CSV table of C-alpha atoms and ligand atoms in Angstrom, one decimal:
chain,number,residue,atom,x,y,z
A,1,MET,CA,10.0,-8.3,-13.6
A,2,ILE,CA,7.3,-10.5,-12.2
A,3,ASP,CA,8.4,-13.9,-10.9
A,4,THR,CA,5.7,-16.2,-12.2
A,5,GLN,CA,6.7,-18.9,-9.6
A,6,LEU,CA,5.7,-16.6,-6.8
A,7,PRO,CA,2.2,-15.4,-6.0
A,8,PHE,CA,1.1,-12.1,-7.6
A,9,ILE,CA,-0.3,-10.1,-4.7
A,10,ASP,CA,-1.8,-6.7,-4.1
A,11,LEU,CA,-2.0,-5.8,-0.4
A,12,HIS,CA,-3.0,-2.2,-0.8
A,13,ARG,CA,-6.0,-1.6,-3.1
A,14,HIS,CA,-8.9,0.8,-2.4
A,15,LEU,CA,-12.3,-0.3,-3.5
A,16,GLU,CA,-13.3,3.3,-4.0
A,17,GLY,CA,-10.4,3.8,-6.4
A,18,CYS,CA,-11.3,0.9,-8.7
A,19,VAL,CA,-14.8,1.5,-9.9
A,20,ARG,CA,-15.2,0.8,-13.6
A,21,LEU,CA,-16.2,3.9,-15.6
A,22,GLU,CA,-18.8,1.9,-17.4
A,23,THR,CA,-20.4,1.0,-14.1
A,24,MET,CA,-20.3,4.6,-13.0
A,25,LEU,CA,-22.3,5.5,-16.1
A,26,ALA,CA,-24.7,2.6,-15.6
A,27,LEU,CA,-25.4,3.5,-12.0
A,28,ALA,CA,-25.8,7.2,-12.8
A,29,GLU,CA,-28.4,6.3,-15.4
A,30,GLN,CA,-30.2,3.9,-13.1
A,31,HIS,CA,-30.5,6.5,-10.4
A,32,SER,CA,-30.8,9.6,-12.5
A,33,LEU,CA,-27.5,11.1,-11.2
A,34,GLN,CA,-25.5,13.7,-13.1
A,35,LEU,CA,-21.9,12.9,-13.8
A,36,PRO,CA,-19.5,15.3,-15.4
A,37,GLY,CA,-19.6,13.2,-18.6
A,38,ASN,CA,-22.1,10.8,-20.2
A,39,THR,CA,-19.7,8.6,-22.0
A,40,VAL,CA,-16.5,6.8,-20.9
A,41,ASP,CA,-14.4,9.2,-23.0
A,42,ALA,CA,-16.1,12.3,-21.5
A,43,LEU,CA,-15.9,11.0,-18.0
A,44,HIS,CA,-12.3,9.8,-18.2
A,45,PRO,CA,-10.5,13.2,-17.7
A,46,HIS,CA,-12.6,13.9,-14.6
A,47,VAL,CA,-11.8,10.5,-12.9
A,48,VAL,CA,-8.5,9.2,-14.2
A,49,LEU,CA,-5.3,11.1,-13.5
A,50,ALA,CA,-3.1,12.3,-16.4
A,51,GLY,CA,-0.3,13.6,-14.1
A,52,PRO,CA,0.7,14.6,-10.6
A,53,GLN,CA,-1.7,16.5,-8.4
A,54,ALA,CA,-0.7,19.3,-6.0
A,55,ASP,CA,-1.0,17.0,-3.0
A,56,LEU,CA,-2.8,14.0,-1.4
A,57,VAL,CA,-6.0,16.0,-1.0
A,58,GLY,CA,-6.0,16.9,-4.7
A,59,PHE,CA,-5.6,13.2,-5.5
A,60,LEU,CA,-8.4,12.1,-3.1
A,61,ASP,CA,-10.7,14.6,-4.7
A,62,ARG,CA,-10.8,12.3,-7.8
A,63,LEU,CA,-12.5,9.6,-5.7
A,64,LYS,CA,-15.6,11.8,-5.2
A,65,TRP,CA,-17.2,10.8,-8.5
A,66,MET,CA,-16.7,7.1,-7.9
A,67,ILE,CA,-18.6,7.2,-4.6
A,68,PHE,CA,-21.2,9.7,-5.9
A,69,VAL,CA,-22.8,6.8,-7.9
A,70,LEU,CA,-23.3,4.7,-4.7
A,71,ARG,CA,-27.0,5.4,-4.4
A,72,ASP,CA,-27.9,2.2,-2.5
A,73,PRO,CA,-26.2,-0.9,-1.0
A,74,ASP,CA,-26.8,-2.8,-4.2
A,75,ALA,CA,-24.4,-0.4,-6.0
A,76,CYS,CA,-21.8,-1.0,-3.2
A,77,ARG,CA,-22.2,-4.8,-3.7
A,78,ARG,CA,-21.8,-4.4,-7.5
A,79,ILE,CA,-18.5,-2.4,-7.3
A,80,ALA,CA,-17.1,-4.8,-4.8
A,81,TYR,CA,-18.0,-7.8,-7.0
A,82,GLU,CA,-16.5,-6.1,-10.1
A,83,CYS,CA,-13.3,-5.0,-8.4
A,84,VAL,CA,-12.6,-8.6,-7.3
A,85,GLN,CA,-13.5,-9.8,-10.8
A,86,ASP,CA,-11.2,-7.3,-12.4
A,87,SER,CA,-8.4,-8.2,-10.0
A,88,ALA,CA,-8.8,-11.9,-10.9
A,89,ALA,CA,-8.7,-11.0,-14.6
A,90,GLU,CA,-5.5,-9.1,-13.9
A,91,GLY,CA,-3.9,-12.3,-12.8
A,92,LEU,CA,-3.7,-11.7,-9.0
A,93,ASP,CA,-3.3,-14.8,-6.8
A,94,TYR,CA,-4.3,-12.9,-3.6
A,95,LEU,CA,-6.0,-9.6,-2.9
A,96,GLU,CA,-6.4,-7.5,0.2
A,97,LEU,CA,-9.2,-5.0,-0.6
A,98,ARG,CA,-9.9,-2.1,1.6
A,99,PHE,CA,-12.8,0.3,1.9
A,100,SER,CA,-14.2,3.1,4.1
A,101,PRO,CA,-17.9,2.5,4.7
A,102,LEU,CA,-18.6,6.0,5.9
A,103,PHE,CA,-16.8,7.5,2.9
A,104,MET,CA,-18.9,5.3,0.6
A,105,ALA,CA,-22.1,6.0,2.6
A,106,GLN,CA,-21.7,9.7,2.8
A,107,PRO,CA,-22.9,11.1,-0.6
A,108,HIS,CA,-26.4,9.6,-0.3
A,109,GLY,CA,-26.7,9.1,3.4
A,110,LEU,CA,-26.5,5.3,3.4
A,111,ASN,CA,-26.1,3.3,6.6
A,112,PRO,CA,-22.4,2.5,6.9
A,113,ALA,CA,-23.2,-0.9,8.4
A,114,ASP,CA,-25.3,-1.7,5.4
A,115,VAL,CA,-22.5,-0.6,3.1
A,116,THR,CA,-20.1,-2.9,4.9
A,117,ALA,CA,-22.5,-5.8,4.6
A,118,ALA,CA,-22.9,-5.1,0.8
A,119,VAL,CA,-19.2,-4.9,0.2
A,120,ILE,CA,-18.6,-8.2,2.1
A,121,ASP,CA,-21.4,-9.9,0.1
A,122,GLY,CA,-20.1,-8.7,-3.3
A,123,ALA,CA,-16.5,-9.5,-2.6
A,124,LYS,CA,-17.4,-13.0,-1.3
A,125,ALA,CA,-19.6,-13.7,-4.4
A,126,ALA,CA,-16.8,-12.7,-6.7
A,127,GLU,CA,-14.2,-14.7,-4.7
A,128,ARG,CA,-16.4,-17.8,-5.3
A,129,ASP,CA,-17.1,-17.0,-8.9
A,130,PHE,CA,-13.6,-16.2,-10.0
A,131,GLY,CA,-11.4,-18.1,-7.5
A,132,LEU,CA,-9.4,-15.1,-6.3
A,133,THR,CA,-8.7,-15.4,-2.5
A,134,THR,CA,-9.7,-12.0,-1.1
A,135,ARG,CA,-9.5,-10.5,2.4
A,136,LEU,CA,-11.1,-7.2,3.4
A,137,ILE,CA,-9.7,-4.4,5.4
A,138,GLY,CA,-12.0,-1.8,7.0
A,139,ILE,CA,-10.9,1.8,6.8
A,140,MET,CA,-11.7,4.7,9.1
A,141,SER,CA,-11.6,8.0,7.1
A,142,ARG,CA,-9.6,10.2,9.4
A,143,THR,CA,-10.8,13.3,7.5
A,144,PHE,CA,-14.2,13.0,9.1
A,145,GLY,CA,-12.7,13.4,12.6
A,146,PRO,CA,-12.4,11.0,15.6
A,147,GLU,CA,-16.0,11.1,16.5
A,148,SER,CA,-17.3,10.1,13.1
A,149,CYS,CA,-14.6,7.5,12.9
A,150,LEU,CA,-16.0,6.0,16.1
A,151,ALA,CA,-19.3,5.5,14.3
A,152,GLU,CA,-17.5,4.1,11.3
A,153,LEU,CA,-15.6,1.7,13.6
A,154,GLU,CA,-19.0,0.6,15.1
A,155,ALA,CA,-20.3,-0.2,11.6
A,156,LEU,CA,-17.2,-2.2,10.8
A,157,LEU,CA,-17.3,-4.0,14.2
A,158,GLU,CA,-20.8,-5.3,13.3
A,159,HIS,CA,-19.1,-7.4,10.7
A,160,ARG,CA,-15.8,-8.1,12.6
A,161,HIS,CA,-15.4,-11.7,11.6
A,162,GLU,CA,-15.6,-10.8,7.9
A,163,LEU,CA,-12.7,-8.3,8.1
A,164,ARG,CA,-9.0,-8.9,8.6
A,165,ALA,CA,-7.7,-5.6,9.6
A,166,LEU,CA,-8.3,-1.9,10.5
A,167,ASP,CA,-6.8,1.0,8.6
A,168,LEU,CA,-6.8,4.8,8.8
A,169,ALA,CA,-6.8,6.8,5.6
A,170,GLY,CA,-7.5,10.3,4.3
A,171,ASP,CA,-5.8,13.6,5.1
A,172,GLU,CA,-2.8,12.5,7.2
A,173,ALA,CA,-1.3,16.0,7.4
A,174,ARG,CA,-4.3,17.4,9.3
A,175,TRP,CA,-5.5,14.4,11.2
A,176,PRO,CA,-2.6,12.6,12.9
A,177,GLY,CA,-2.8,9.0,14.3
A,178,GLU,CA,-2.8,10.3,17.9
A,179,LEU,CA,-6.5,11.2,17.6
A,180,TYR,CA,-7.4,7.6,16.9
A,181,TYR,CA,-5.6,5.7,19.7
A,182,GLU,CA,-8.8,4.4,21.3
A,183,HIS,CA,-10.2,3.3,17.9
A,184,PHE,CA,-7.2,1.1,17.2
A,185,LYS,CA,-7.3,-0.3,20.7
A,186,ARG,CA,-10.8,-1.5,20.1
A,187,GLY,CA,-9.9,-2.8,16.7
A,188,ARG,CA,-7.1,-4.9,18.2
A,189,ASP,CA,-9.3,-6.1,21.0
A,190,ALA,CA,-11.7,-7.3,18.3
A,191,GLY,CA,-8.9,-9.5,16.9
A,192,TRP,CA,-8.0,-7.4,13.9
A,193,GLN,CA,-4.6,-6.7,12.5
A,194,VAL,CA,-3.6,-3.1,12.0
A,195,THR,CA,-2.3,-1.2,9.0
A,196,VAL,CA,-2.1,2.6,9.0
A,197,HIS,CA,-1.6,5.1,6.2
A,198,ALA,CA,1.4,7.0,7.5
A,199,GLY,CA,4.5,8.8,6.2
A,200,GLU,CA,2.8,9.7,3.0
A,201,ALA,CA,1.5,13.3,3.5
A,202,GLY,CA,3.0,13.4,7.0
A,203,GLY,CA,6.5,12.8,8.5
A,204,ALA,CA,8.4,9.9,9.9
A,205,ALA,CA,7.0,10.6,13.4
A,206,ASN,CA,3.6,9.4,12.1
A,207,VAL,CA,5.0,6.1,11.1
A,208,ARG,CA,6.7,5.6,14.4
A,209,TYR,CA,3.5,6.5,16.3
A,210,ALA,CA,1.4,4.0,14.2
A,211,ILE,CA,3.9,1.2,15.1
A,212,GLU,CA,4.5,2.0,18.7
A,213,HIS,CA,1.0,3.2,19.8
A,214,LEU,CA,-1.6,2.0,17.3
A,215,GLY,CA,-0.2,-1.5,16.9
A,216,ALA,CA,0.5,-1.3,13.2
A,217,THR,CA,2.3,-4.3,11.8
A,218,ARG,CA,2.0,-2.8,8.3
A,219,ILE,CA,2.2,0.7,7.1
A,220,GLY,CA,0.5,2.2,4.1
A,221,HIS,CA,3.3,4.0,2.1
A,222,GLY,CA,5.7,4.8,5.0
A,223,ILE,CA,7.8,6.8,2.5
A,224,ARG,CA,9.0,9.4,5.0
A,225,ALA,CA,10.5,6.7,7.2
A,226,ILE,CA,13.6,7.1,5.0
A,227,ASP,CA,14.2,10.4,6.9
A,228,ASP,CA,14.8,8.7,10.3
A,229,PRO,CA,17.5,6.0,10.5
A,230,SER,CA,16.4,4.9,13.9
A,231,LEU,CA,12.9,4.3,12.6
A,232,ILE,CA,14.3,2.3,9.7
A,233,GLU,CA,16.0,0.1,12.4
A,234,LEU,CA,12.7,-0.2,14.3
A,235,ILE,CA,10.8,-1.3,11.1
A,236,ALA,CA,13.5,-3.8,10.3
A,237,HIS,CA,13.7,-5.1,13.9
A,238,ARG,CA,9.9,-5.6,14.2
A,239,GLY,CA,9.4,-6.9,10.7
A,240,ILE,CA,6.9,-4.2,9.8
A,241,GLY,CA,5.5,-4.5,6.3
A,242,LEU,CA,5.6,-1.4,4.0
A,243,GLU,CA,2.9,-1.3,1.4
A,244,VAL,CA,4.5,0.9,-1.3
A,245,ASN,CA,2.5,2.3,-4.2
A,246,LEU,CA,4.9,3.9,-6.7
A,247,THR,CA,2.6,5.6,-9.2
A,248,SER,CA,0.3,6.9,-6.5
A,249,ASN,CA,3.3,8.4,-4.7
A,250,LEU,CA,4.3,10.3,-7.8
A,251,GLN,CA,0.7,11.5,-8.5
A,252,THR,CA,0.2,12.7,-4.9
A,253,ASN,CA,3.6,14.5,-5.0
A,254,THR,CA,4.8,12.3,-2.1
A,255,VAL,CA,7.9,11.9,-4.2
A,256,GLN,CA,9.0,14.3,-7.0
A,257,THR,CA,10.3,11.6,-9.3
A,258,LEU,CA,10.3,7.8,-9.2
A,259,THR,CA,14.1,7.8,-9.5
A,260,THR,CA,14.3,9.3,-6.0
A,261,HIS,CA,11.7,7.0,-4.5
A,262,PRO,CA,13.0,5.1,-1.4
A,263,LEU,CA,11.6,1.7,-2.4
A,264,ALA,CA,15.0,0.4,-3.7
A,265,SER,CA,16.6,1.5,-0.5
A,266,PHE,CA,13.9,-0.1,1.6
A,267,LEU,CA,14.4,-3.4,-0.2
A,268,GLN,CA,18.2,-3.2,-0.1
A,269,ASN,CA,18.0,-2.8,3.6
A,270,ASN,CA,15.9,-5.9,3.9
A,271,LEU,CA,12.7,-4.1,5.0
A,272,LEU,CA,9.6,-6.0,4.2
A,273,ALA,CA,8.4,-3.6,1.4
A,274,SER,CA,5.9,-4.7,-1.2
A,275,ILE,CA,4.6,-3.2,-4.5
A,276,ASN,CA,0.9,-2.4,-4.7
A,277,THR,CA,-1.5,-0.3,-6.7
A,278,ASP,CA,-3.5,2.0,-4.2
A,279,ASP,CA,-6.3,3.2,-6.6
A,280,PRO,CA,-5.7,1.5,-9.9
A,281,ILE,CA,-8.5,3.2,-12.0
A,282,ILE,CA,-7.9,6.7,-10.6
A,283,SER,CA,-4.2,6.2,-11.3
A,284,GLY,CA,-4.7,4.6,-14.7
A,285,ILE,CA,-2.5,1.6,-13.8
A,286,ASP,CA,-2.6,-2.0,-12.8
A,287,LEU,CA,-0.1,-4.1,-10.8
A,288,HIS,CA,1.6,-5.3,-14.1
A,289,TYR,CA,2.3,-1.6,-14.9
A,290,GLU,CA,3.7,-1.1,-11.4
A,291,PHE,CA,6.2,-4.0,-11.8
A,292,HIS,CA,7.0,-3.5,-15.5
A,293,GLU,CA,7.1,0.3,-15.8
A,294,ALA,CA,7.1,2.1,-12.5
A,295,ALA,CA,9.5,-0.3,-10.6
A,296,PRO,CA,12.3,-0.2,-13.1
A,297,THR,CA,12.1,3.6,-13.2
A,298,ALA,CA,12.4,3.5,-9.4
A,299,GLY,CA,15.6,1.5,-9.7
A,300,ILE,CA,14.1,-1.8,-8.8
A,301,THR,CA,16.1,-4.7,-10.3
A,302,PRO,CA,14.4,-8.1,-11.0
A,303,ALA,CA,16.1,-9.5,-7.8
A,304,LEU,CA,14.6,-6.6,-5.8
A,305,ALA,CA,11.2,-7.1,-7.5
A,306,LYS,CA,11.3,-10.8,-6.5
A,307,ARG,CA,12.0,-9.7,-2.9
A,308,ALA,CA,9.0,-7.4,-3.0
A,309,GLN,CA,6.8,-10.3,-4.1
A,310,GLU,CA,8.2,-12.5,-1.3
A,311,ASN,CA,7.5,-9.6,1.2
A,312,ALA,CA,3.9,-9.3,0.0
A,313,LEU,CA,3.3,-12.9,0.8
A,314,ALA,CA,5.2,-12.7,4.1
A,315,THR,CA,3.3,-9.7,5.4
A,316,ALA,CA,-0.1,-10.7,4.0
A,317,PHE,CA,-2.8,-10.8,6.7
A,318,LEU,CA,-3.1,-14.5,6.4
A,319,SER,CA,-2.6,-17.4,8.8
A,320,PRO,CA,0.3,-19.7,8.1
A,321,SER,CA,-2.0,-22.4,6.7
A,322,GLU,CA,-3.8,-19.8,4.5
A,323,ARG,CA,-0.4,-18.7,3.2
A,324,GLN,CA,0.5,-22.3,2.4
A,325,THR,CA,-2.7,-22.6,0.5
A,326,ILE,CA,-1.9,-19.6,-1.7
A,327,LEU,CA,1.5,-21.1,-2.4
A,328,GLN,CA,0.0,-24.5,-3.3
A,329,ARG,CA,-2.6,-23.0,-5.6
A,330,LYS,CA,0.1,-21.0,-7.3
A,331,ALA,CA,2.2,-24.2,-7.8
A,332,ALA,CA,-0.8,-26.0,-9.2
A,333,LYS,CA,-1.4,-23.2,-11.7
A,334,GLN,CA,2.2,-23.5,-12.8
A,335,SER,CA,2.0,-27.2,-13.5
A,336,PRO,CA,-1.4,-27.9,-15.0
A,337,THR,CA,-2.6,-31.5,-14.7
A,338,PRO,CA,-2.3,-33.4,-18.0
B,401,LIG,ZN1,-4.0,4.0,0.2
């Protein structure tokens, strides 16, 4: 299901959802923090999902143990480094990694700007060490409210040149995009691209608002767009990228079954939808699983999977020359020099 001629890309991966369990244990020991288990096996059921949760909030609750071990900026640097390292080992050719500095800072009262600096530093070091091209996306955690998100935005803006895009994540049902209009205006003025979590726990109107008013050129999930034919037309017309995460959608009850997931319909209608992981360790998956197991269950044929790979490259937050470099490096990997 994976076309090995095309770059293998994840555009939607949360740093806070890919912390190694071994690292959680090591950080907990280092800082005398109490986790619900002292071994990987004992910790596993508290962190990794075995089945669907009641809703998105139930899913997000799992993240709390992963951020609980972030006692200092060094810990933030370490998890960023290891996430890029693990993504390289997974065989990715390009990664867009996103994180919310306020969410990460919150359990132990860290400074969100320090968290941002540490994540950037860790990701860059791993990019150098493991050769995986990585770009970072700053998230505002909508669940903290517009005022706190303004502080989070300030922390991200201190490092504006190291970030590619601004995102909004968290409890979509209670905190709609309308509350964050000014935030995204400032983000766009800073030269960032925009992607917004929408149409996951909320309806099609949230997707439309993100595109028409927040300047989103990509949407995280966008599943409920399927309910509004005129919105599907808008997404097609504007070439909006849809970052789809199949297993995550099942686990958050965004879809009841993968067989009814709209991804196949998106791809058949030539929307620029891609296949991504969201929170690989929480979900107990990787991108191979999403292509080989989840996608076929969702009715994705090899031809549609190839289109999803092409769409990921087309909608990546890269300049044309950076995109070309990703392609050239992939081609070089395919034909090793004698
Ligand atoms: Zn997400």
